[in-house]
Amino acid sequence: MSENSDSPTGEKSTMGRYVDGKLQIEHVEPTASRGQSITQRNLSVATNGGRQYSTGGARRMSEWDAMRIAQEGGVEIDEEIELLEIELRENPVKHSFFSPVINFNNPAHFTWLLVGFASMGGLLSGIDQSLISGANLYMPASLHLDTSQVSLVASGVPLGAIGGALLLGPTNEAVGRRMAIIISLVLYTIGAALEAGAINFGMIVTGRVILGLGVGLEGGTVPVYVAESVARKYRGNLVSLYQFNIALGEVFGYVVAAIFVNVKSGSWRYMLGSSLVFSTVMLVGMFFMPESPRFLMHKGRTLEAFNVWKRIRGTELPENRKEFFIMKHAVTAESENKNSRSGSFAWLDFFTVPRARRSIIYANIMIFLGQFTGINAIMYYMATLMNQVGFDSKQSVFMSLVGGGSLLLGTIPAIFYMERFGRRFWACAMLPGFFIGLLIIGCSYLIDSSKHTGAAEGCYITGLIIYEGFFGSYACLTWVLPAEVYPTYLRSYGMETSDVTLFFCSWLVTYFFSDMQKAMSRIGLTLGFYGGIAVLGWFYQLLFMPETKNKTLEEIDILFSQPTSELVRQNMKGVAENMSDLVHGRWGRVFRPSPDAPLPDAHKDSSVGPIGKEVQG
C-alpha cells in the first residue's frame, strides 16, 4: 500500500495501488488541484426502492476518486444516476427531423445495431480496394491512360483520404462523431458517382479524390464512435468488426468485378458505380443512430449523454452504472485540466504532456507497421500481381477472390479471440505469420512462370493465403488500438493524426509500388522491404506494446500515465517468462488467454491518471 502524501494545496490526496488487479485505498479526502472545485457533501443516506444513495448531491471529483468509488460500490453512483433520471423526466431531450429516435426494450440490441451500421464504413473502404483492382484491367485502355496516370488513379483514394483525415479533428469537434460519418458518406457517394461516369483522366481522378475524402473522414471516426459507445469487455471484438467489414467489402468488390468482367462495354463503370448501393444504405441507417455519449459528455451535454447511455447501454446492470459514473467525472476533470494547461490549443498536449505523447507515438507506429508491410499495395494491385505470375486477365480477377477471402477469414479469429488472449499476445503472434507468407510469395518469384507455370502460381497463392489470413487478424489492431489509447479531450485530434498516418502510408506504398518493384525487384520489395519492416515491428511490439485488454477508456488513461521505462521493464519481464516457458516445454502457459493486466500504482498530482507529472518522463 502506498503512503498518503500532501497535495500542493495542503490537503490529503487519494493514494492507492492495484494489487492482483484490485484497487486498494488507504485514505481519501477530497482534493482541489488545477482549478478543480470540490464541494463537501452531506453523506447521509436515504433509500429509494431498496437502493441506498447519499443526499448530499453530485460533486466534482478526480478520475481516480471516481474509479475508487466505483470499485467500492459507493452510494454516490446510485445517487447521481437517480438525480439524472429525475432531471431527464423533468427536461426530456428534444429530437429534430435529422435525428429521429428509435428504441429497443433491450439496450444491447441497440448497441449491435449501432455497431452494425457504423462498421459498414469498412465495407466502403474494402469495396474500393478490390473494385479498382478489377477496373485497372480495362479502365486504362478505355480512358487512354499511361502508366503514371494509372498510378495516380489507383492512389487517388488514399491521397484524398489524407485530406479527409485532416478534416477529421475539426469536423468531429464541431459536429460530433455521428454527423462526421454522415458527411463522409455524402462525399463518398458524390465521388463514386463521378468515377463511374468519368469520361477523361481529370474526371476520374477528381471522383477518386472526393471519394477518398469520405473514406478518410469515416475511417478515423467509426472506430472512435464504436469504442466510445460499447462495453469494455466487447470493445476489442466490436471495433474489430470494422476490419472484418473492410475484408468483407474486398470480397464483395471482387465478386462484383467478376460479375461485370464479361460486360463488353464499360464493365469498369459498373464495377466502380456499384459502391453507391452500399453508401446509400449506410447513409440512411446513420440518421437513426445517436451521438457518442462520451462526445456529448466532452461537450458538457451531460443530460443528452445520459439519455443516449440509457438507450444503448442501459442503467440496470451495475457495471453500466459504474462506467457512466466514472466516464462523467473523468471527462469533466479531463476538460478542466485541459483548459488550465493549453486553453484552446489542446493538441499541444501531444508535445507537452507525456501521457498524450506516448499515446500518439504508440498508435501511429502501429498504423505504420500495418501499412508498410505492404497490404494496400498488394490489395490495389492484386489482379496485376496475379497476371505477373502467369494468370491471364480474367483468371486474375477471379483468383483475386482467394486473397480477399483469406483476409476476410483471417479477421474472424480476431473478433472472437482478441479480447480473450489480449492485444499484446495477438500482435506478437500474428506478425511472424504474415512474414512467413511474404517469404513464400518471394520464393514464387524465383520460379520461372513460363516453364513452371503451375508451380509459380501455386507457390504465390499459398503465400498470399497465409499472408492475407494472418494480416486479417493483425489489421484489427490498427483500428482497435488508436481508437482506445487517446484521452477523451484529445481523441478527435489523435485519431486525425492516426488517420493521416494510415492514408499517407497507404498512398506512399500504392503510388510508388511500380517504381519500387522496378528498383528493388519483386522479391526485394516483397521480402526485403515489407518483410524487413515486419521483423523490426515484431521487436518493437515485444518492448513497447502495453496490454489494454478489458479496460475502460478511463483505465487506459491511467495505464499510459506510467513512464515508458516502467512499461519496457514489465514487457521484458513477461518476455523472459515466456521464453523460459518455451524452453522448458510449458506450452500451456505461453498460449493461455492473458489475464487482465493490473494498473500502475497511484501517485500524487495526477492530471489524467494516478501517475504524477514528476514521474512522467
XYZ file of C-alpha atoms in Angstrom:
617
model
C 0.000 0.000 0.000
C 1.387 3.363 -0.954
C 1.508 6.048 1.729
C -0.561 9.211 1.862
C 1.124 12.412 0.851
C 0.162 16.049 0.980
C -1.098 17.736 -2.133
C 0.158 21.166 -3.192
C -2.940 22.650 -1.518
C -2.010 21.156 1.814
C -4.874 18.646 1.829
C -4.599 14.890 1.843
C -4.774 13.192 -1.533
C -6.050 9.805 -2.558
C -3.349 7.175 -2.648
C -3.803 3.588 -3.734
C -2.344 0.602 -5.509
C -3.631 -2.121 -7.779
C -2.884 -5.472 -6.162
C -3.773 -8.541 -8.213
C -5.906 -6.334 -10.409
C -7.895 -4.861 -7.474
C -7.670 -1.322 -6.176
C -6.810 -0.888 -2.502
C -7.220 2.518 -0.857
C -5.718 3.623 2.449
C -7.218 7.074 2.928
C -9.257 9.509 0.860
C -10.123 13.147 1.325
C -11.360 15.443 -1.438
C -8.621 17.474 -3.026
C -8.630 20.557 -5.172
C -5.965 20.988 -7.805
C -5.518 22.723 -11.145
C -8.552 24.915 -10.507
C -10.874 21.977 -9.779
C -13.522 22.875 -7.239
C -14.645 20.282 -4.731
C -17.869 20.691 -2.754
C -18.120 18.947 0.597
C -21.299 16.887 0.832
C -23.630 15.630 3.495
C -23.148 11.875 3.255
C -26.383 10.923 4.994
C -28.125 8.037 3.270
C -31.698 7.743 2.042
C -33.447 4.793 0.429
C -35.477 4.595 -2.745
C -36.862 1.273 -3.863
C -34.369 -0.559 -1.679
C -31.413 1.353 -3.149
C -29.176 3.493 -0.938
C -27.891 6.855 -2.037
C -26.247 9.854 -0.369
C -28.329 13.002 -0.043
C -25.525 15.491 -0.449
C -25.956 15.843 -4.226
C -23.459 15.350 -7.046
C -19.964 16.756 -6.740
C -16.884 17.070 -8.871
C -14.111 14.600 -8.268
C -10.981 13.302 -9.941
C -10.935 10.319 -12.268
C -9.014 8.340 -9.666
C -11.563 9.138 -6.936
C -14.423 8.108 -9.231
C -12.713 4.783 -10.015
C -12.143 4.211 -6.289
C -15.818 4.821 -5.508
C -16.910 2.537 -8.359
C -14.573 -0.217 -7.165
C -16.015 0.005 -3.659
C -19.610 0.224 -4.911
C -20.177 3.625 -3.290
C -23.661 5.064 -2.865
C -22.556 8.119 -4.842
C -23.076 6.171 -8.072
C -26.753 5.448 -7.436
C -27.264 8.983 -6.178
C -26.011 10.595 -9.373
C -27.961 8.193 -11.579
C -31.149 8.952 -9.646
C -30.587 12.709 -9.944
C -30.074 12.402 -13.698
C -33.210 10.243 -14.004
C -35.236 12.960 -12.262
C -33.723 15.718 -14.400
C -34.362 13.741 -17.584
C -38.024 13.248 -16.660
C -38.402 16.961 -15.960
C -36.451 18.066 -19.045
C -36.822 15.425 -21.776
C -34.310 15.641 -24.604
C -35.820 17.015 -27.802
C -35.082 15.463 -31.183
C -35.200 17.004 -34.655
C -36.166 15.683 -38.076
C -32.482 14.933 -38.784
C -32.070 12.886 -35.592
C -35.071 10.537 -35.397
C -35.279 8.263 -32.359
C -35.664 4.508 -32.232
C -35.600 2.493 -29.004
C -35.317 -1.173 -28.041
C -36.537 -2.868 -24.887
C -33.077 -4.424 -24.591
C -30.326 -1.762 -24.980
C -27.893 -4.475 -26.106
C -29.888 -4.815 -29.318
C -29.405 -1.102 -29.985
C -25.664 -1.491 -29.409
C -25.465 -4.214 -32.039
C -27.485 -2.133 -34.499
C -25.230 0.881 -33.895
C -22.085 -1.183 -34.407
C -23.547 -2.849 -37.485
C -24.397 0.367 -39.317
C -21.268 2.237 -38.243
C -18.992 -0.638 -39.220
C -20.466 -0.648 -42.718
C -17.959 2.135 -43.321
C -15.369 -0.606 -43.565
C -17.330 -2.087 -46.467
C -16.896 1.135 -48.429
C -13.129 1.171 -47.971
C -12.755 -2.520 -48.768
C -15.019 -2.410 -51.811
C -12.970 0.370 -53.374
C -9.705 -1.530 -52.935
C -10.992 -4.583 -54.772
C -13.107 -2.755 -57.378
C -10.192 -0.624 -58.568
C -8.096 -3.779 -58.806
C -10.512 -5.241 -61.353
C -11.219 -1.912 -63.068
C -7.478 -1.353 -63.636
C -7.521 -4.172 -66.202
C -9.950 -2.308 -68.510
C -10.145 1.363 -67.480
C -6.669 2.473 -68.734
C -7.442 1.431 -72.296
C -10.932 2.961 -72.180
C -9.684 6.368 -70.944
C -6.310 6.178 -72.760
C -4.226 6.437 -69.578
C -0.459 5.992 -69.407
C 1.397 4.236 -66.568
C 1.850 7.319 -64.372
C -1.811 8.263 -64.795
C -2.906 4.744 -63.797
C -0.762 5.022 -60.659
C -2.338 8.369 -59.779
C -5.858 6.995 -60.327
C -5.122 3.980 -58.112
C -3.608 6.179 -55.407
C -6.290 8.886 -55.710
C -8.358 7.456 -52.839
C -5.528 7.239 -50.281
C -4.368 10.693 -51.432
C -7.859 12.126 -50.937
C -8.147 10.209 -47.662
C -5.209 12.226 -46.317
C -7.314 15.350 -46.841
C -10.303 13.635 -45.249
C -8.166 12.668 -42.284
C -7.041 16.286 -41.873
C -10.724 17.233 -41.651
C -11.365 14.585 -39.022
C -10.362 16.524 -35.906
C -12.126 19.840 -36.690
C -15.221 18.080 -38.047
C -15.549 15.725 -35.079
C -15.112 18.568 -32.612
C -17.576 20.800 -34.469
C -20.445 18.427 -35.322
C -19.696 15.173 -33.466
C -18.969 11.582 -34.451
C -22.382 10.780 -35.948
C -22.630 13.819 -38.201
C -18.989 13.430 -39.283
C -19.843 9.919 -40.509
C -22.896 11.249 -42.381
C -20.787 13.954 -44.083
C -18.232 11.314 -45.088
C -20.964 9.216 -46.701
C -22.202 12.186 -48.751
C -18.639 12.732 -50.012
C -18.244 9.033 -50.777
C -21.488 8.964 -52.775
C -20.524 12.027 -54.848
C -17.062 10.609 -55.550
C -18.351 7.173 -56.548
C -20.854 8.731 -58.970
C -18.134 10.863 -60.584
C -15.701 7.995 -61.119
C -18.399 5.710 -62.534
C -19.352 8.390 -65.079
C -15.803 9.576 -65.826
C -15.032 10.451 -69.448
C -11.407 11.518 -69.031
C -8.404 11.380 -66.707
C -9.257 14.580 -64.817
C -12.799 13.493 -64.026
C -11.883 10.079 -62.677
C -9.047 11.468 -60.535
C -11.418 14.112 -59.141
C -14.010 11.467 -58.338
C -11.497 9.235 -56.598
C -10.038 12.096 -54.551
C -13.532 13.163 -53.369
C -14.318 9.525 -52.585
C -11.043 9.421 -50.660
C -12.090 12.469 -48.609
C -15.096 10.477 -47.449
C -13.064 7.365 -46.722
C -10.505 9.350 -44.717
C -13.108 11.142 -42.611
C -15.124 7.996 -41.986
C -12.128 5.718 -41.408
C -10.944 7.545 -38.301
C -14.388 8.382 -36.940
C -16.145 4.994 -36.979
C -13.678 3.149 -34.674
C -13.866 6.015 -32.152
C -17.663 6.128 -32.385
C -17.870 2.401 -31.657
C -15.167 2.404 -28.945
C -16.891 5.253 -27.076
C -20.278 3.537 -27.171
C -19.774 -0.151 -26.356
C -18.923 -2.047 -23.170
C -15.240 -2.548 -22.404
C -15.415 -6.351 -22.443
C -16.651 -6.275 -26.038
C -14.779 -3.209 -27.290
C -11.913 -5.038 -28.989
C -14.273 -7.517 -30.623
C -16.752 -4.911 -31.873
C -14.180 -2.414 -33.140
C -12.612 -5.372 -34.964
C -15.853 -5.669 -36.922
C -14.696 -2.585 -38.839
C -11.705 -4.516 -40.182
C -13.962 -7.515 -40.825
C -16.183 -5.285 -42.957
C -13.142 -3.958 -44.836
C -12.251 -7.550 -45.700
C -15.885 -8.389 -46.462
C -16.055 -5.337 -48.709
C -12.983 -6.533 -50.580
C -14.658 -9.886 -51.196
C -17.845 -8.160 -52.337
C -15.768 -5.975 -54.649
C -14.065 -8.978 -56.237
C -17.451 -10.673 -56.660
C -18.871 -7.550 -58.328
C -15.788 -7.297 -60.559
C -16.216 -10.948 -61.528
C -19.902 -10.356 -62.306
C -19.186 -7.456 -64.674
C -15.875 -8.696 -66.113
C -17.610 -10.139 -69.194
C -19.588 -6.982 -69.986
C -18.193 -5.919 -73.348
C -18.639 -2.167 -72.989
C -17.983 -0.173 -69.845
C -17.502 -3.086 -67.437
C -15.269 -0.982 -65.196
C -18.019 1.669 -64.862
C -20.438 -0.891 -63.434
C -17.714 -2.104 -61.088
C -16.959 1.341 -59.664
C -20.596 2.500 -59.623
C -21.811 -0.497 -57.606
C -20.407 1.006 -54.394
C -23.214 3.589 -54.463
C -25.605 0.925 -53.209
C -23.629 0.370 -50.000
C -23.027 4.061 -49.263
C -26.746 4.831 -49.653
C -27.808 2.075 -47.242
C -25.313 3.219 -44.615
C -26.290 6.880 -45.057
C -29.964 6.122 -44.353
C -29.102 3.951 -41.338
C -26.819 6.533 -39.710
C -29.668 9.079 -39.499
C -31.286 6.792 -36.897
C -28.134 6.367 -34.790
C -27.408 8.529 -31.688
C -24.323 10.578 -30.919
C -21.488 9.038 -28.881
C -22.238 9.538 -25.142
C -18.600 10.340 -24.390
C -18.558 13.050 -27.042
C -21.734 14.580 -25.587
C -20.154 14.486 -22.130
C -16.981 16.033 -23.567
C -19.109 18.938 -24.836
C -20.786 19.413 -21.457
C -24.141 17.970 -22.611
C -24.483 15.638 -19.626
C -28.233 15.068 -19.799
C -28.092 14.174 -23.504
C -25.191 11.821 -22.802
C -27.201 10.101 -20.078
C -30.216 9.814 -22.369
C -28.110 8.133 -25.081
C -26.437 5.897 -22.491
C -29.842 4.625 -21.349
C -30.775 3.805 -24.940
C -27.595 1.982 -25.995
C -26.242 0.601 -22.690
C -28.972 0.894 -20.071
C -28.575 1.568 -16.340
C -29.960 -1.669 -14.931
C -26.637 -3.505 -14.752
C -24.213 -2.306 -12.025
C -21.221 -2.289 -14.396
C -23.024 0.084 -16.783
C -23.926 2.429 -13.923
C -20.330 2.396 -12.676
C -18.872 3.016 -16.132
C -21.167 6.005 -16.700
C -20.234 7.401 -13.277
C -16.504 7.082 -13.992
C -16.903 8.465 -17.515
C -18.833 11.500 -16.257
C -16.219 12.526 -13.720
C -13.200 11.519 -15.812
C -14.293 13.538 -18.848
C -15.245 16.532 -16.681
C -11.926 16.533 -14.835
C -10.067 15.986 -18.109
C -11.709 19.016 -19.714
C -10.913 21.222 -16.738
C -7.288 20.110 -16.736
C -7.097 20.735 -20.495
C -8.376 24.289 -20.113
C -5.881 25.034 -17.363
C -2.947 23.694 -19.420
C -3.376 24.637 -23.071
C -6.574 26.633 -23.379
C -7.952 26.407 -26.902
C -4.781 24.711 -28.204
C -5.468 21.333 -26.640
C -3.492 19.491 -29.331
C -0.287 20.999 -27.906
C -0.626 18.423 -25.137
C 0.680 15.848 -27.622
C 4.036 17.609 -27.253
C 3.921 18.787 -23.637
C 2.042 16.049 -21.727
C 3.922 12.724 -21.579
C 0.754 10.627 -21.281
C -0.627 12.150 -24.513
C 2.754 11.962 -26.251
C 3.083 8.239 -25.503
C -0.335 7.505 -26.974
C 0.254 9.352 -30.255
C 3.675 7.744 -30.806
C 2.412 4.263 -29.964
C -0.778 4.475 -32.061
C 0.979 5.818 -35.143
C 3.787 3.267 -35.048
C 1.147 0.522 -35.025
C -0.524 2.205 -38.033
C 2.852 2.408 -39.817
C 3.508 -1.307 -39.268
C 0.093 -2.157 -40.676
C 0.716 -0.237 -43.905
C 4.425 -0.612 -44.639
C 4.225 -4.378 -44.587
C 2.530 -3.954 -47.984
C -1.122 -4.819 -47.532
C -2.716 -1.998 -49.536
C -0.192 -2.218 -52.346
C -0.946 -5.937 -52.671
C -4.720 -5.369 -52.495
C -4.800 -2.490 -55.008
C -2.583 -4.368 -57.475
C -3.896 -7.864 -56.710
C -5.058 -8.616 -60.262
C -1.862 -7.138 -61.744
C 0.328 -9.271 -59.460
C -1.689 -12.356 -60.371
C -1.057 -11.530 -64.009
C 2.697 -11.318 -63.356
C 2.906 -14.915 -62.100
C 1.044 -16.426 -65.073
C -2.720 -15.867 -64.718
C -4.500 -14.203 -67.628
C -6.674 -11.094 -67.103
C -9.961 -12.901 -66.395
C -8.286 -15.507 -64.194
C -6.594 -12.701 -62.270
C -9.950 -11.147 -61.407
C -11.419 -14.456 -60.232
C -8.286 -15.549 -58.354
C -8.219 -12.221 -56.526
C -11.156 -13.627 -54.575
C -8.685 -16.008 -52.925
C -6.699 -13.130 -51.435
C -9.783 -11.188 -50.397
C -11.395 -14.303 -48.921
C -8.268 -15.110 -46.914
C -8.217 -11.593 -45.458
C -11.890 -11.943 -44.531
C -11.420 -15.324 -42.845
C -8.382 -14.010 -41.009
C -10.419 -11.303 -39.262
C -12.858 -13.821 -37.743
C -10.455 -15.208 -35.077
C -9.655 -11.622 -34.020
C -13.335 -10.837 -33.492
C -13.819 -13.860 -31.224
C -10.442 -14.285 -29.519
C -8.590 -10.944 -29.369
C -10.443 -9.930 -26.211
C -9.704 -13.340 -24.701
C -5.974 -13.535 -25.403
C -5.227 -9.814 -25.267
C -3.948 -7.208 -27.741
C -0.259 -7.750 -26.999
C -0.295 -11.533 -27.426
C -2.353 -11.171 -30.593
C 0.016 -8.680 -32.223
C 3.169 -10.632 -31.359
C 1.631 -13.897 -32.606
C 0.248 -12.561 -35.905
C 3.218 -10.563 -37.243
C 5.518 -13.589 -37.744
C 2.680 -15.343 -39.596
C 2.383 -12.847 -42.403
C 6.182 -12.582 -42.598
C 6.155 -16.282 -43.483
C 3.546 -15.521 -46.143
C 5.757 -12.809 -47.613
C 8.678 -15.259 -47.625
C 6.685 -17.792 -49.680
C 5.461 -15.071 -52.076
C 9.093 -14.008 -52.566
C 10.078 -17.597 -53.346
C 7.349 -17.806 -56.013
C 9.133 -15.064 -57.956
C 12.218 -17.293 -58.185
C 10.249 -19.871 -60.196
C 10.212 -19.359 -63.958
C 6.484 -18.948 -64.669
C 6.976 -19.546 -68.398
C 8.382 -23.049 -67.762
C 6.741 -23.983 -64.463
C 3.510 -22.007 -64.518
C 1.645 -24.276 -62.101
C 4.438 -24.240 -59.530
C 4.792 -20.434 -59.670
C 1.059 -19.887 -59.370
C 0.662 -22.450 -56.588
C 3.543 -21.044 -54.559
C 2.243 -17.487 -54.973
C -1.324 -18.399 -53.987
C -0.079 -20.348 -50.929
C 1.984 -17.400 -49.724
C -0.869 -14.995 -50.438
C -3.356 -17.051 -48.403
C -1.002 -17.181 -45.402
C -0.099 -13.502 -45.663
C -3.680 -12.273 -46.049
C -5.008 -14.612 -43.348
C -2.549 -13.539 -40.660
C -2.741 -9.921 -41.708
C -6.539 -10.012 -41.403
C -6.176 -10.842 -37.716
C -3.381 -8.310 -37.182
C -5.118 -5.481 -39.058
C -7.936 -5.397 -36.494
C -5.400 -3.999 -34.011
C -4.647 -0.998 -36.215
C -8.261 0.142 -35.694
C -8.771 -1.013 -32.093
C -5.626 0.479 -30.546
C -5.778 4.071 -31.867
C -9.494 4.234 -31.020
C -8.877 3.461 -27.333
C -5.494 4.921 -26.306
C -6.090 8.685 -26.644
C -7.553 10.823 -23.808
C -11.175 11.800 -24.465
C -10.463 15.501 -24.954
C -7.716 14.665 -27.481
C -9.365 11.686 -29.154
C -10.593 13.624 -32.209
C -7.153 15.130 -32.801
C -5.365 11.867 -32.020
C -7.469 9.896 -34.482
C -6.840 12.655 -37.026
C -3.094 12.033 -36.795
C -3.577 8.253 -36.942
C -5.906 8.589 -39.917
C -3.439 10.868 -41.736
C -0.630 8.418 -40.984
C -2.682 5.471 -42.243
C -3.723 7.005 -45.535
C -0.423 8.771 -46.173
C 1.416 5.464 -45.729
C -1.213 3.766 -47.898
C -0.710 6.393 -50.604
C 3.085 6.026 -50.444
C 3.107 2.236 -50.815
C 0.414 2.379 -53.524
C 1.715 5.244 -55.644
C 5.366 4.144 -55.559
C 4.650 0.411 -55.808
C 5.528 0.089 -59.502
C 8.693 2.166 -59.159
C 9.793 0.310 -56.009
C 9.200 -3.018 -57.714
C 11.403 -1.957 -60.638
C 14.140 -0.606 -58.364
C 14.201 -3.435 -55.810
C 12.905 -6.314 -57.951
C 9.765 -8.207 -56.993
C 11.461 -10.398 -54.401
C 13.451 -7.470 -52.986
C 10.317 -5.409 -52.399
C 8.225 -8.251 -51.017
C 10.737 -9.999 -48.784
C 13.459 -7.422 -48.207
C 11.372 -4.281 -47.678
C 7.939 -5.450 -46.474
C 9.351 -8.486 -44.665
C 12.161 -6.492 -43.046
C 9.713 -3.976 -41.585
C 7.633 -6.859 -40.212
C 10.683 -8.198 -38.345
C 11.555 -4.781 -36.895
C 7.931 -4.257 -35.892
C 7.859 -7.537 -34.019
C 10.753 -6.459 -31.792
C 9.113 -3.069 -31.228
C 5.925 -4.755 -30.022
C 7.814 -7.013 -27.642
C 9.413 -3.977 -25.973
C 6.835 -1.182 -26.062
C 3.317 -2.578 -26.517
C 1.108 -2.410 -23.389
C -1.882 -4.650 -22.715
C -5.216 -2.766 -22.815
C -7.482 -5.808 -22.713
C -10.742 -5.469 -20.729
C -10.042 -1.930 -19.533
C -12.348 1.046 -19.735
C -11.102 4.017 -21.708
C -10.586 5.793 -18.392
C -8.423 2.942 -17.058
C -6.311 3.105 -20.227
C -5.713 6.763 -19.332
C -4.018 5.573 -16.161
C -2.056 2.837 -17.939
C -0.483 5.347 -20.348
C 0.406 7.664 -17.476
C 3.208 5.406 -16.295
C 6.782 6.064 -17.518
C 7.880 4.323 -20.720
C 10.828 2.771 -18.874
C 8.415 1.071 -16.482
C 6.373 -0.299 -19.382
C 9.512 -1.701 -21.066
C 10.599 -3.267 -17.765
C 7.236 -5.019 -17.396
C 7.293 -6.212 -21.014
C 10.834 -7.573 -20.760
C 9.881 -9.447 -17.619
C 6.956 -11.012 -19.471
C 9.146 -11.918 -22.474
C 11.697 -13.583 -20.171
C 8.964 -15.617 -18.502
C 7.545 -16.714 -21.867
C 10.978 -17.693 -23.168
C 11.592 -19.764 -20.040
C 8.235 -21.491 -20.509
C 9.047 -22.255 -24.149
C 12.470 -23.685 -23.316
C 11.030 -25.891 -20.585
C 8.117 -27.059 -22.714
C 5.387 -25.291 -20.707
C 3.344 -24.533 -23.831
C 0.070 -24.137 -21.987
C 1.400 -21.166 -20.022
C 2.630 -19.429 -23.186
C -0.554 -19.771 -25.214
C -3.161 -19.476 -22.486
C -5.503 -16.456 -22.503
C -3.795 -13.497 -20.882
C -5.072 -12.255 -17.510
C -6.229 -8.688 -17.157
C -3.102 -6.585 -16.700
C -3.112 -4.630 -13.395
C -2.901 -0.874 -13.492
C 0.128 1.004 -12.126
C 0.444 2.464 -8.650
C -1.205 5.757 -7.769
C 0.898 8.870 -7.311
C 0.100 12.417 -6.304
C -0.571 15.433 -8.529
C -2.149 13.401 -11.300
C -3.844 15.300 -14.087
C -5.060 12.415 -16.213
C -4.396 9.430 -14.022
C -2.524 8.282 -10.956
C 0.986 8.961 -12.262
C 2.116 12.469 -11.434
C 3.960 14.834 -13.699
C 7.190 14.379 -11.767
C 7.407 10.738 -12.877
C 6.018 11.110 -16.397
C 9.410 11.231 -18.087
